[in-house]
Short mmCIF file of C-alpha atoms and ligand atoms in Angstrom, two decimals:
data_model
loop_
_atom_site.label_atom_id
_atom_site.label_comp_id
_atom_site.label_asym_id
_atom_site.label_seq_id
_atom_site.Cartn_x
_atom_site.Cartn_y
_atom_site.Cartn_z
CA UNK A 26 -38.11 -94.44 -110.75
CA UNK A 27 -39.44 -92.63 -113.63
CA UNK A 28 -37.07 -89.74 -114.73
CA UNK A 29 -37.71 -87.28 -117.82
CA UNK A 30 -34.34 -85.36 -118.67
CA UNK A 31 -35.76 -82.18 -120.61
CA UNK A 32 -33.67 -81.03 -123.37
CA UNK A 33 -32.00 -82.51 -126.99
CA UNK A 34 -28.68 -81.90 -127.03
CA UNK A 35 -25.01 -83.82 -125.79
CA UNK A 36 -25.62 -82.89 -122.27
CA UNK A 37 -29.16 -84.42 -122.05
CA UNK A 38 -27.80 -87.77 -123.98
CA UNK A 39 -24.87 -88.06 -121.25
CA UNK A 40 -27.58 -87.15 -118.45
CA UNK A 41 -29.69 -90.05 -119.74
CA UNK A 42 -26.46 -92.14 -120.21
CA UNK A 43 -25.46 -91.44 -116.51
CA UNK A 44 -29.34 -91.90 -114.84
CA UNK A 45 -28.96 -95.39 -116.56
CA UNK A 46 -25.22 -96.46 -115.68
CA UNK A 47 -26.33 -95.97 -112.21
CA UNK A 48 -29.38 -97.18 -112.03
CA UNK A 49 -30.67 -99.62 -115.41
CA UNK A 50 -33.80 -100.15 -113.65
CA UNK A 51 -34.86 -96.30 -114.44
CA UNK A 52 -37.61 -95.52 -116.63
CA UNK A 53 -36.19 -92.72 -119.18
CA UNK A 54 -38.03 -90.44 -120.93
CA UNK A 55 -36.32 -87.58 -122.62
CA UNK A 56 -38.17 -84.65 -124.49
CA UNK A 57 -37.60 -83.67 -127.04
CA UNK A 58 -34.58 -86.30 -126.33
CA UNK A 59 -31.99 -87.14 -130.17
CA UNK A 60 -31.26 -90.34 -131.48
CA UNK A 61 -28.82 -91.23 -129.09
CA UNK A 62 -30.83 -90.44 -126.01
CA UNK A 63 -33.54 -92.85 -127.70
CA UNK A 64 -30.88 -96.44 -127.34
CA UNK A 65 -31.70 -95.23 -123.50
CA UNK A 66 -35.42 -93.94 -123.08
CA UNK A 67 -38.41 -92.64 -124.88
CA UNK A 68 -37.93 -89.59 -126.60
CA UNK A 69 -41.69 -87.72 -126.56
CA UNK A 70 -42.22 -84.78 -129.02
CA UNK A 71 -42.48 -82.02 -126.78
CA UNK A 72 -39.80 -79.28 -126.84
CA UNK A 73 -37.85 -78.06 -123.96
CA UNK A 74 -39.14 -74.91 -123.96
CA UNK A 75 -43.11 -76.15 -124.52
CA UNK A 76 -43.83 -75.64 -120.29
CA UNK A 77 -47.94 -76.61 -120.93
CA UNK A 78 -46.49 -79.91 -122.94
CA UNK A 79 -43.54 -80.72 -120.73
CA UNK A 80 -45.65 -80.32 -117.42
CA UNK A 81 -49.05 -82.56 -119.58
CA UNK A 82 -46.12 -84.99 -120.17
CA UNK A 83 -44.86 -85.39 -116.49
CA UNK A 84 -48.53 -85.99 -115.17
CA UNK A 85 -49.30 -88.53 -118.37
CA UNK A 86 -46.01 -90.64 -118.20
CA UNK A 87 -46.10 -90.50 -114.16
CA UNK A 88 -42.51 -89.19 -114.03
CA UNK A 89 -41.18 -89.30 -109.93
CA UNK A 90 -38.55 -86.86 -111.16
CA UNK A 91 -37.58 -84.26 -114.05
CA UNK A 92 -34.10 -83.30 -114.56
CA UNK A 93 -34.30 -80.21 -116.81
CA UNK A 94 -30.98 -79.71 -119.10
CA UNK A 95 -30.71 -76.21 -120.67
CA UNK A 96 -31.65 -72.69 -119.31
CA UNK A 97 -34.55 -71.42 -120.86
CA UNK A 98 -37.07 -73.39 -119.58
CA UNK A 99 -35.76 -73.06 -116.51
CA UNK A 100 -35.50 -69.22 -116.76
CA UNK A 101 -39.43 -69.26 -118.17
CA UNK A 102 -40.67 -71.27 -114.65
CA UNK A 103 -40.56 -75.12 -115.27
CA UNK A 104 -39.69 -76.48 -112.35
CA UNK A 105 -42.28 -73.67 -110.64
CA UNK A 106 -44.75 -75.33 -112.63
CA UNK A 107 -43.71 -78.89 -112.09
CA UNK A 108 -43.42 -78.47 -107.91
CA UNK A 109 -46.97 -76.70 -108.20
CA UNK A 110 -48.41 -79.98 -109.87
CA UNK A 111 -47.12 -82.03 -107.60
CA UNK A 112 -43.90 -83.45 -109.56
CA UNK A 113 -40.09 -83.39 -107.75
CA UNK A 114 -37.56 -81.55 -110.19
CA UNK A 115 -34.15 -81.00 -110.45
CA UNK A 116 -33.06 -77.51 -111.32
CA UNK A 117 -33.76 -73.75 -109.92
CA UNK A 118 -37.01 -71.61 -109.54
CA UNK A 119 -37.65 -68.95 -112.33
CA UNK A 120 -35.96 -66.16 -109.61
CA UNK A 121 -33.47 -68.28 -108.67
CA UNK A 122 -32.30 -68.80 -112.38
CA UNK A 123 -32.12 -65.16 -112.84
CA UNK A 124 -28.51 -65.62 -111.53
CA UNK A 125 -27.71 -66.61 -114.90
CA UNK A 126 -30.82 -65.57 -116.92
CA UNK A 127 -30.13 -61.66 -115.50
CA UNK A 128 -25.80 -60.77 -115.60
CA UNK A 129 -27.03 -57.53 -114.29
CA UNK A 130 -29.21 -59.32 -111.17
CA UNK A 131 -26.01 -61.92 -110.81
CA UNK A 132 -23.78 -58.50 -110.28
CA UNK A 133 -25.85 -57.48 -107.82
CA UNK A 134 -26.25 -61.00 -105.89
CA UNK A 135 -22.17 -60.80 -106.04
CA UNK A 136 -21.78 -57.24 -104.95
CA UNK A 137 -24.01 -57.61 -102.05
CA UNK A 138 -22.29 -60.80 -101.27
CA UNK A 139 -19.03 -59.70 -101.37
CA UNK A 140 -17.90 -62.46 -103.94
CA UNK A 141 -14.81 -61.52 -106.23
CA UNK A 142 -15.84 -60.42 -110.05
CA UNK A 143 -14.78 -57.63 -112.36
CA UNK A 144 -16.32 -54.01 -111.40
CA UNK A 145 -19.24 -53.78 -113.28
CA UNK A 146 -22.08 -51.40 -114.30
CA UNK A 147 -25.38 -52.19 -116.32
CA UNK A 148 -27.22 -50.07 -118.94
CA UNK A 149 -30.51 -49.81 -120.72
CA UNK A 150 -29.76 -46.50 -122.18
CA UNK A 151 -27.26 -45.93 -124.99
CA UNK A 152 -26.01 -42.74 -123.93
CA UNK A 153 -25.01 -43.04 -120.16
CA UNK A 154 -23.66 -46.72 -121.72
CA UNK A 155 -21.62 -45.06 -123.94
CA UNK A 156 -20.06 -42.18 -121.47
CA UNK A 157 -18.70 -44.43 -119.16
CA UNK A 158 -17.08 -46.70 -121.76
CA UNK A 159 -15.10 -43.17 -122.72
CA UNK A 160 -13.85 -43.20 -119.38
CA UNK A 161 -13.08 -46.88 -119.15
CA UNK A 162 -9.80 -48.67 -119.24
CA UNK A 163 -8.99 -50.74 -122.28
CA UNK A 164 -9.49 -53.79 -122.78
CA UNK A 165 -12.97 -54.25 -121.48
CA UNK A 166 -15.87 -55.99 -121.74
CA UNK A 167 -19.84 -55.75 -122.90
CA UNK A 168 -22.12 -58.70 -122.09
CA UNK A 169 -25.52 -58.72 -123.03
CA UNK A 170 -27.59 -59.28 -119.57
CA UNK A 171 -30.25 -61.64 -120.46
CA UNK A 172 -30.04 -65.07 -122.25
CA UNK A 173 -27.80 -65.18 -125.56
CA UNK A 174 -27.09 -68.70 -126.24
CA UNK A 175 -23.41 -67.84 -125.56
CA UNK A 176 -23.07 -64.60 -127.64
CA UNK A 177 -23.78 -62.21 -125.11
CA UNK A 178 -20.15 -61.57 -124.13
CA UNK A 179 -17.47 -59.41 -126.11
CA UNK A 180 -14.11 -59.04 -124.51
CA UNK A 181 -13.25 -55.38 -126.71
CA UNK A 182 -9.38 -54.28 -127.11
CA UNK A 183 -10.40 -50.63 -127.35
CA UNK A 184 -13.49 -48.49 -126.18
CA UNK A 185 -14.42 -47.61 -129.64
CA UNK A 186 -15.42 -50.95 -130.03
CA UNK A 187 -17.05 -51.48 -126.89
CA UNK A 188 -18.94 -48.59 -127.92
CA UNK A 189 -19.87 -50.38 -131.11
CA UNK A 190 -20.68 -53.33 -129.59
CA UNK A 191 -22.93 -51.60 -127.04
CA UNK A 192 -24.95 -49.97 -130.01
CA UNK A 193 -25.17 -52.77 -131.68
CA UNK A 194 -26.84 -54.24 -128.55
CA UNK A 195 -28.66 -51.83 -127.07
CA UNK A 196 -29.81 -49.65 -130.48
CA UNK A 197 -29.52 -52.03 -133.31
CA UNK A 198 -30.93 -55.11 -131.05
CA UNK A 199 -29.12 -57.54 -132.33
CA UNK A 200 -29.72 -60.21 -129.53
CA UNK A 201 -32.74 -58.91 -129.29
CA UNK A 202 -34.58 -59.14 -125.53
CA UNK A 203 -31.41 -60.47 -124.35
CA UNK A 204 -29.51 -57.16 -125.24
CA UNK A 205 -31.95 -54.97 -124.20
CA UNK A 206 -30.05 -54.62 -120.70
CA UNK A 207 -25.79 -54.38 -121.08
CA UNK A 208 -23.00 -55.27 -118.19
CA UNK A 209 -19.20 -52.92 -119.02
CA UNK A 210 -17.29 -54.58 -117.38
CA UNK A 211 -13.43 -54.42 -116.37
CA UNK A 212 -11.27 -56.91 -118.14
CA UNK A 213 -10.27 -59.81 -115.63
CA UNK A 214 -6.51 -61.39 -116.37
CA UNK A 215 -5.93 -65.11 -115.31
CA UNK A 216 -6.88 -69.01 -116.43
CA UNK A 217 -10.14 -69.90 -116.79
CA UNK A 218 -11.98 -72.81 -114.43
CA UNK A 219 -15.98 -74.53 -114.61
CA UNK A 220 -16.22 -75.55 -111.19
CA UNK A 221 -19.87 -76.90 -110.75
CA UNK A 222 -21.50 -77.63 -107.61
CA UNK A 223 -24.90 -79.53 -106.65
CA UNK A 224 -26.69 -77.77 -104.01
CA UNK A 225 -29.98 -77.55 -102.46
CA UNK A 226 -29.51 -73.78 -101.64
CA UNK A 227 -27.53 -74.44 -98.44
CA UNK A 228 -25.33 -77.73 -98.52
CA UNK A 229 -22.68 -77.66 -101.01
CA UNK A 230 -21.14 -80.91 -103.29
CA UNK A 231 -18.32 -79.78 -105.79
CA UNK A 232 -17.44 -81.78 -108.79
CA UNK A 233 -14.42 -81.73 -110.34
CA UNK A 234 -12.77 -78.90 -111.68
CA UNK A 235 -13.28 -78.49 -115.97
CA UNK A 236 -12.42 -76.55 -119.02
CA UNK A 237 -14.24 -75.81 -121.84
CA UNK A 238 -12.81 -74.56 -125.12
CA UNK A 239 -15.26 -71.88 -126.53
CA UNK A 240 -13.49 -70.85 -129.55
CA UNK A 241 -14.32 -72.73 -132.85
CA UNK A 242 -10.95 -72.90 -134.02
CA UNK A 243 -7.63 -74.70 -132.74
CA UNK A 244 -5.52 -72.15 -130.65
CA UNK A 245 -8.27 -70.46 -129.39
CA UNK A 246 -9.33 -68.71 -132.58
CA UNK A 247 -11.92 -67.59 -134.51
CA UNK A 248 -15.47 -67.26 -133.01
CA UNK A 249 -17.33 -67.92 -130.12
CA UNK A 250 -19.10 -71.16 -130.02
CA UNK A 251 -21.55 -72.98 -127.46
CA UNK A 252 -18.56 -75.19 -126.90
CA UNK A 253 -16.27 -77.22 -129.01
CA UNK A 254 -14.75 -79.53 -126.42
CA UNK A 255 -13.80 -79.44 -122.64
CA UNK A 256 -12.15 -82.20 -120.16
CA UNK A 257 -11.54 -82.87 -116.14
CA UNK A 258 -9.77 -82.95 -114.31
CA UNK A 259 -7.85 -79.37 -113.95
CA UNK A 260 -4.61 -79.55 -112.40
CA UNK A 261 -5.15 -75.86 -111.49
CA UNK A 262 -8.15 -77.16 -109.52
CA UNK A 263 -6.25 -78.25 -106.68
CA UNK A 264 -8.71 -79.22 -103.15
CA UNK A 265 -7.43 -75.63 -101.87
CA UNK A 266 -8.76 -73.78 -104.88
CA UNK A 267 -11.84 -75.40 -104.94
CA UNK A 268 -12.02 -74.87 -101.20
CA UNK A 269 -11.59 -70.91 -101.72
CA UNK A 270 -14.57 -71.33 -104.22
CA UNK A 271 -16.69 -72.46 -101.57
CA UNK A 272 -16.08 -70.03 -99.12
CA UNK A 273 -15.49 -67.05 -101.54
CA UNK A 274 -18.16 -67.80 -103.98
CA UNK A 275 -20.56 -70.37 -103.60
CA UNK A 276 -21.63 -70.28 -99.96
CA UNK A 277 -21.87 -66.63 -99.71
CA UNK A 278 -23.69 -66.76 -103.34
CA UNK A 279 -26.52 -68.95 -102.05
CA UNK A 280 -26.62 -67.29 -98.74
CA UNK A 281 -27.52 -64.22 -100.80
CA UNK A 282 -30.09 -65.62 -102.81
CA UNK A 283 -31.42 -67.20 -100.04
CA UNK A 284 -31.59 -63.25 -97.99
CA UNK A 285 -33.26 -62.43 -101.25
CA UNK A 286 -36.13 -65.10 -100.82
CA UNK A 287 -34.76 -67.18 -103.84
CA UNK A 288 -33.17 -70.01 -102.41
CA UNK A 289 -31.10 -71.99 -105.67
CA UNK A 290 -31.33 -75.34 -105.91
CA UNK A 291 -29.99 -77.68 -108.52
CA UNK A 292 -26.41 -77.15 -110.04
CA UNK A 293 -24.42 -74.39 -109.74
CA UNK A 294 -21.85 -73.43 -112.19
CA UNK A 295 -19.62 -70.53 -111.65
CA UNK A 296 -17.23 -69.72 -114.45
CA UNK A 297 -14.41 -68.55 -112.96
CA UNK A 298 -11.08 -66.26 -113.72
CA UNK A 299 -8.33 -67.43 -111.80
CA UNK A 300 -5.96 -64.34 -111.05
CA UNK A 301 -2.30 -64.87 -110.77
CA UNK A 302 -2.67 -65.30 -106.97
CA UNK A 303 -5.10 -67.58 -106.87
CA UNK A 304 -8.61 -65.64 -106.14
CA UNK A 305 -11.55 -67.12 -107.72
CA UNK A 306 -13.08 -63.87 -109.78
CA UNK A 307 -16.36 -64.77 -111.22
CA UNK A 308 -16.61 -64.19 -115.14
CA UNK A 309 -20.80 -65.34 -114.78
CA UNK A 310 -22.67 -68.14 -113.36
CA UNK A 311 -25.10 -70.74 -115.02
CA UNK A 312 -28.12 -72.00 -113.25
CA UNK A 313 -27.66 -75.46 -115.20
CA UNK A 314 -25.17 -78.04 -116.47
CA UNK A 315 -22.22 -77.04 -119.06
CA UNK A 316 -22.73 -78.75 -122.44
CA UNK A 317 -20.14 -79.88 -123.50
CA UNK A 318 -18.41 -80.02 -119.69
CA UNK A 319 -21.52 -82.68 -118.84
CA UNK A 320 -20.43 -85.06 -121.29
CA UNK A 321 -16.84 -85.44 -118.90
CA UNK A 322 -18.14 -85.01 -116.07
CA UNK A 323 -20.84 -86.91 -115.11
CA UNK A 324 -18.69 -90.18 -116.75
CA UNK A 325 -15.41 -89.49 -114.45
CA UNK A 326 -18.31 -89.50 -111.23
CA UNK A 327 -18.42 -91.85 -108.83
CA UNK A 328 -20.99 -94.39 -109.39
CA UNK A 329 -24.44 -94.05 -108.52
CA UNK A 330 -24.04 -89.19 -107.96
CA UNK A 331 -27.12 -89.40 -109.79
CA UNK A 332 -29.01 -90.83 -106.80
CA UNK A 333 -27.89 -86.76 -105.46
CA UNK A 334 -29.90 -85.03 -108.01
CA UNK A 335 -33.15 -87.49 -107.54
CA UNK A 336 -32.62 -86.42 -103.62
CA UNK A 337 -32.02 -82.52 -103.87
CA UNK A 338 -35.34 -82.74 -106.06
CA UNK A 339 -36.62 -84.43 -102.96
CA UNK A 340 -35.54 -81.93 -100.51
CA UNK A 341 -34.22 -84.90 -98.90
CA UNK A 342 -30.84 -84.47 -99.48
CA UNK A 343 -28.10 -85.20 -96.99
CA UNK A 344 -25.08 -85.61 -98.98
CA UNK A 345 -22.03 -87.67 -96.96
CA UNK A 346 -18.99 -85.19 -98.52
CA UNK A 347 -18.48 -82.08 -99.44
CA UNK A 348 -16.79 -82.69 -103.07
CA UNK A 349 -16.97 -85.61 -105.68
CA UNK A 350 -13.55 -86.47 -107.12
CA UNK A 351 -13.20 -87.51 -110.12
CA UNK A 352 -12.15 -91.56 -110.55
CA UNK A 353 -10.43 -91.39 -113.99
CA UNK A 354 -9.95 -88.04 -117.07
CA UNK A 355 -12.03 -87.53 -119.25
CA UNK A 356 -11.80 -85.39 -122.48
CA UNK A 357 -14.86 -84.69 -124.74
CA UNK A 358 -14.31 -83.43 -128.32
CA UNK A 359 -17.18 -81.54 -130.18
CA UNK A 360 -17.77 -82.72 -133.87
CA UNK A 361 -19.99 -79.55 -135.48
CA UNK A 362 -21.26 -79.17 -139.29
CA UNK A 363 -19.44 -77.11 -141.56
CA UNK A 364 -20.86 -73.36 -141.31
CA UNK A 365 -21.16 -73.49 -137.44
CA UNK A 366 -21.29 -71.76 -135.46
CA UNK A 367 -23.45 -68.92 -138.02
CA UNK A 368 -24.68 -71.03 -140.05
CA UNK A 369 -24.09 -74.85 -139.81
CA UNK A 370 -25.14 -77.00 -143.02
CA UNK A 371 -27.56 -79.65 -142.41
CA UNK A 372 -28.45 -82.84 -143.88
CA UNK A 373 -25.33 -84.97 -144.08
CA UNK A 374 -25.13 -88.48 -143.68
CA UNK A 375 -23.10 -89.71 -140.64
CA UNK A 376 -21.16 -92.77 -140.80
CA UNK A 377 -19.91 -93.94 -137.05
CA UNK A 378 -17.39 -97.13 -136.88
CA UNK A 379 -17.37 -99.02 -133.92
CA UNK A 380 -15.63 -97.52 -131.59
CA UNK A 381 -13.60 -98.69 -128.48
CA UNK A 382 -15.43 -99.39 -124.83
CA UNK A 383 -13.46 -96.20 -122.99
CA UNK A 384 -15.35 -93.99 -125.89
CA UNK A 385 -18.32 -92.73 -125.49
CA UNK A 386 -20.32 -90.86 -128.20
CA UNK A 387 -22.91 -88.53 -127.21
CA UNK A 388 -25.54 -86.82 -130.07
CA UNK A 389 -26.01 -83.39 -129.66
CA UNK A 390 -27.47 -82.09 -133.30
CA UNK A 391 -28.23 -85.58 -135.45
CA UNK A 392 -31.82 -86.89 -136.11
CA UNK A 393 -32.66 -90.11 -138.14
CA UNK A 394 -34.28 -89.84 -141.52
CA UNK A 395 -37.04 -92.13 -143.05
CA UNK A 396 -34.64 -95.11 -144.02
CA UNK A 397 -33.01 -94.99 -140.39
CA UNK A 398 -29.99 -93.10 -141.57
CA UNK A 399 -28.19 -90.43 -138.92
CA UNK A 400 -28.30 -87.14 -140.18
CA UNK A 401 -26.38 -84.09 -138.94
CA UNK A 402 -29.23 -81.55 -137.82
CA UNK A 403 -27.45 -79.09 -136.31
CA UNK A 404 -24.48 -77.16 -135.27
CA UNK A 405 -22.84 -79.40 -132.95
CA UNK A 406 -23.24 -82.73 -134.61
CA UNK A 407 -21.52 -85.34 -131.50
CA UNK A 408 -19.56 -85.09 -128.98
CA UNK A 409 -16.84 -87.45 -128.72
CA UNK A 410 -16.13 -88.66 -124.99
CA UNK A 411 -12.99 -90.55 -124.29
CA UNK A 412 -11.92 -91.83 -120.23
CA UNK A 413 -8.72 -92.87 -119.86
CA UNK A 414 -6.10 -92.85 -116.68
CA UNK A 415 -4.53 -89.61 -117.63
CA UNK A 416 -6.05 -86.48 -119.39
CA UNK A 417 -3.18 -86.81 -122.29
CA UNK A 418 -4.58 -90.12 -123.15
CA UNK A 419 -8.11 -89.47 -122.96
CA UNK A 420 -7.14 -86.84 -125.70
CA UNK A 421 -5.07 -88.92 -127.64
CA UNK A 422 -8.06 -91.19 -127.85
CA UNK A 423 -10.86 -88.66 -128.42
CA UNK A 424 -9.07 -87.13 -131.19
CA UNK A 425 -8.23 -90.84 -132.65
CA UNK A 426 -12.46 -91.68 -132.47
CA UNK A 427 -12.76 -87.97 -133.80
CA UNK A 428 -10.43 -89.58 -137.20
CA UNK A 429 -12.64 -92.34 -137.83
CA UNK A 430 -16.21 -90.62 -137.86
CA UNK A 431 -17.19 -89.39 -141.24
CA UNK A 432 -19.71 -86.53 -142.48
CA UNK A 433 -19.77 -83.86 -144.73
CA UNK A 434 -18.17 -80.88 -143.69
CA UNK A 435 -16.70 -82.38 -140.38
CA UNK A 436 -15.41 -79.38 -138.50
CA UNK A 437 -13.46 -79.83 -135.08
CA UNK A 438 -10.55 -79.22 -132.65
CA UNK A 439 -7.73 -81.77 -132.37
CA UNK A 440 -6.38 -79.51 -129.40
CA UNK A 441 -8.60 -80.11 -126.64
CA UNK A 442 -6.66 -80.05 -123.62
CA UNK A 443 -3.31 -79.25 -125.08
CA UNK A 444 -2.75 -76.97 -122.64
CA UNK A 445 -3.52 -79.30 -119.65
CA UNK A 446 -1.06 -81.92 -121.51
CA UNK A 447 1.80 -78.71 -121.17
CA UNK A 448 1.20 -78.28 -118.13
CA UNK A 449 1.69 -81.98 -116.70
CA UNK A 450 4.60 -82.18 -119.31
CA UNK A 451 6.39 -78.67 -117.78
CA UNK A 452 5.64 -80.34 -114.47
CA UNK A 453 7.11 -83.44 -114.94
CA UNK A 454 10.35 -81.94 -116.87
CA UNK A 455 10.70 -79.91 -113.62
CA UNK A 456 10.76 -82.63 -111.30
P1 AMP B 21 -19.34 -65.14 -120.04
O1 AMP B 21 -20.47 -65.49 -120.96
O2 AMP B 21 -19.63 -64.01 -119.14
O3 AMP B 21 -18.76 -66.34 -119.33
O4 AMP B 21 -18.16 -64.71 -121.01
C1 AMP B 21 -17.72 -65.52 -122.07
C2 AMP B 21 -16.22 -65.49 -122.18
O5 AMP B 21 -15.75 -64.14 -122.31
C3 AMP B 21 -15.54 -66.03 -120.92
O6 AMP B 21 -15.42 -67.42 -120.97
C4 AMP B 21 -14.20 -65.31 -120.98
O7 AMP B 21 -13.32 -65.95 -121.88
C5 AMP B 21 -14.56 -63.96 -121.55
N1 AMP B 21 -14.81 -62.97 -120.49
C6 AMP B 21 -15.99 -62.65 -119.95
N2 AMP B 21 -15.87 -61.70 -119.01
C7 AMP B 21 -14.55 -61.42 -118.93
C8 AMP B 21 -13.77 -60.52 -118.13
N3 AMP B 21 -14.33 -59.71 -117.24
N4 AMP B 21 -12.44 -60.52 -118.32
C9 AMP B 21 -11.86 -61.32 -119.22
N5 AMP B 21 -12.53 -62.17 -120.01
C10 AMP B 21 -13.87 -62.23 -119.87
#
């Protein structure tokens, strides 16, 4: 097999990581691929969002299959253009990807579907936008509907600023195309759960549950990020919750896209709200792999899942189960520049001991400069995987790898998962 994983970051290196665990006979290719995805495959200089390059590379390298990492060149029509040439690929249709490309299509799927999610309505114009905020009930919340790199969403204590935050969108453009379109939305209570599922629009394999930690600093503070850190297993994702997701969200979700003449295929990521009794509300769906909940999951996977994505590419896909659990915990811990996530200093010099065998390091922003040094080049620098039997000591070791790797301007979380670790430690003081 020839595979080209399309994208740069930590979720592309573990990708690459995983096609090769399973199978080392793979030829990898990875565009534009980082310095760690090149100790696995060729990295070609072609960016993930170049379709004309990525689909020249695919006939020119002979790829069998294309796994395609982040959104936007899924949203633009990749993997249209790839099945039109000919070449199998992993990932949703340009329509189909509007469930995460388009909040305001992905309310409609769920309202038509009946699938739990705060009541919603969507805007293009500032002043109907900004009369039913006045009547709205505080706290609520403004997303952006198109693509905003993980900006798009502001949970607002009052309406005044909802109502700045919808100028600011809508008027000001400050996302740009992205904004041009706003969801208000009712605030939604609860804990929050990734549950991602492979799917080739009609059969259904869940992975484990995850969490990802979005705020940059510890405590859930400061800013939104892309993602400093997330691990699996979830106690809260017991097999009955992830059961109710099934019936409640993801099977009548595809059924709807598949009414709609969109039928999804690839992974589906719903990130959820978990409400006090237990109904999966959906907060927005990706059409794509989490970065940085990739970089636990696929490890914790039993060996050879990769063989599923080569298969719903296929359309030959006939998986034996109906959920892949995970074999160990894994906890990944984001190492970003200083500055991130506005403006993240570049240029460092990274110095990585060697680290133990249960740690694995994935590069997410680092390139290699003339003299072969590693370089940070870009917000989030590496992401630093540990497995271990529990989640508490996958932490404990993350954050002990996390110690020993040196840059300039080193900025991350020492807390992923703490409140996983209180929960198993309430549980076991109660029993
Ligand atoms: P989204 O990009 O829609 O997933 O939103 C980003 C983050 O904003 C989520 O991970 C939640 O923490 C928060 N959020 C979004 N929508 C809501 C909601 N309706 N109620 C409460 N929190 C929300």
């Amino acid at each position: 097999m020839r595979v080209l994983v399309v994208g740069g970051g930590g979720r592309e290196h573990a990708l690459c990581w995983a096609l090769h665990a399973d199978d080392p006979s793979t030829t990898l290719f990875a565009a534009p691929g980082n310095p760690g995805t090149a100790g696995l495959a060729t990295n070609l200089a072609v960016a993930a969002t170049d379709l004309d390059g990525l689909v020249a590379a695919a006939r020119d390298h002979r790829i069998d299959l294309v796994v395609v990492g982040p959104e936007a060149p899924l949203a633009a029509g990749l993997v249209d253009r790839l099945r039109t040439t000919g070449h199998a690929a992993f990932g949703p249709t340009a329509a189909a990807a509007r469930i995460e490309s388009s909040k305001s299509f992905a309310k409609d799927v769920m309202a038509s579907a009946g699938v739990p999610t705060a009541a919603s309505r969507s805007f293009t114009e500032i002043g109907p936008a900004l009369a039913h905020i006045e009547r709205h009930a505080e706290p609520l919340v403004v997303k952006a509907s198109g693509l905003a790199a993980g900006k798009g969403a502001v949970v607002c204590a009052t309406r005044g600023e909802a109502a700045a935050v919808a100028r600011d969108m809508l008027e000001s453009g400050i996302l740009g195309e992205a904004g041009r379109e706003i969801v208000v939305e009712t605030f939604l209570e609860g804990e929050e759960l990734s549950v991602l599922a492979l799917t080739d629009g009609e059969r259904i394999l869940i992975l484990p549950g995850a969490q990802d930690h979005k705020r940059l600093g510890e405590g859930d503070t400061g800013p939104n990020t892309g993602g400093m850190g997330a691990y699996c297993p979830v106690s809260l994702a017991t097999p009955a919750l992830l059961e109710r997701v099934r019936r409640e969200v993801l099977v009548p979700t595809l059924a709807e896209l598949a009414r709609r003449g969109c039928r999804y295929s690839g992974v589906l990521y719903a990130g959820l709200m978990i409400g006090a009794d237990g109904t999966p509300w959906v907060l927005e769906f990706n059409c794509r792999f989490g970065d940085p909940e990739t970089q636990v999951l696929l490890p914790v996977l039993p060996h050879g899942s990769t063989a599923h994505l080569a298969a719903i590419a296929a359309g030959t896909w006939r998986p034996e189960s109906t959920v892949l659990t995970a074999n160990r915990a894994a906890v990944t811990t984001v190492l970003a520049a200083r500055g991130y996530p506005d403006r993240p200093e570049k240029g460092a010099v990274i110095d990585i001991p060697i680290l133990p065998p249960d740690v694995l390091l994935f590069h997410a922003g680092t390139t290699r400069d003339a003299g072969g040094a590693l370089r940070v080049a870009g917000g989030r620098v590496l992401n630093v995987t540990a497995l271990a039997p529990t989640v508490a000591a996958a932490a404990a070791a993350s954050r002990a790898a996390c110690e020993r790797i040196t840059f300039d301007g080193k900025t991350w979380r020492g807390d992923i998962a703490r409140r996983e670790i209180d929960r198993s430690r309430d549980r076991a003081g109660a029993a």
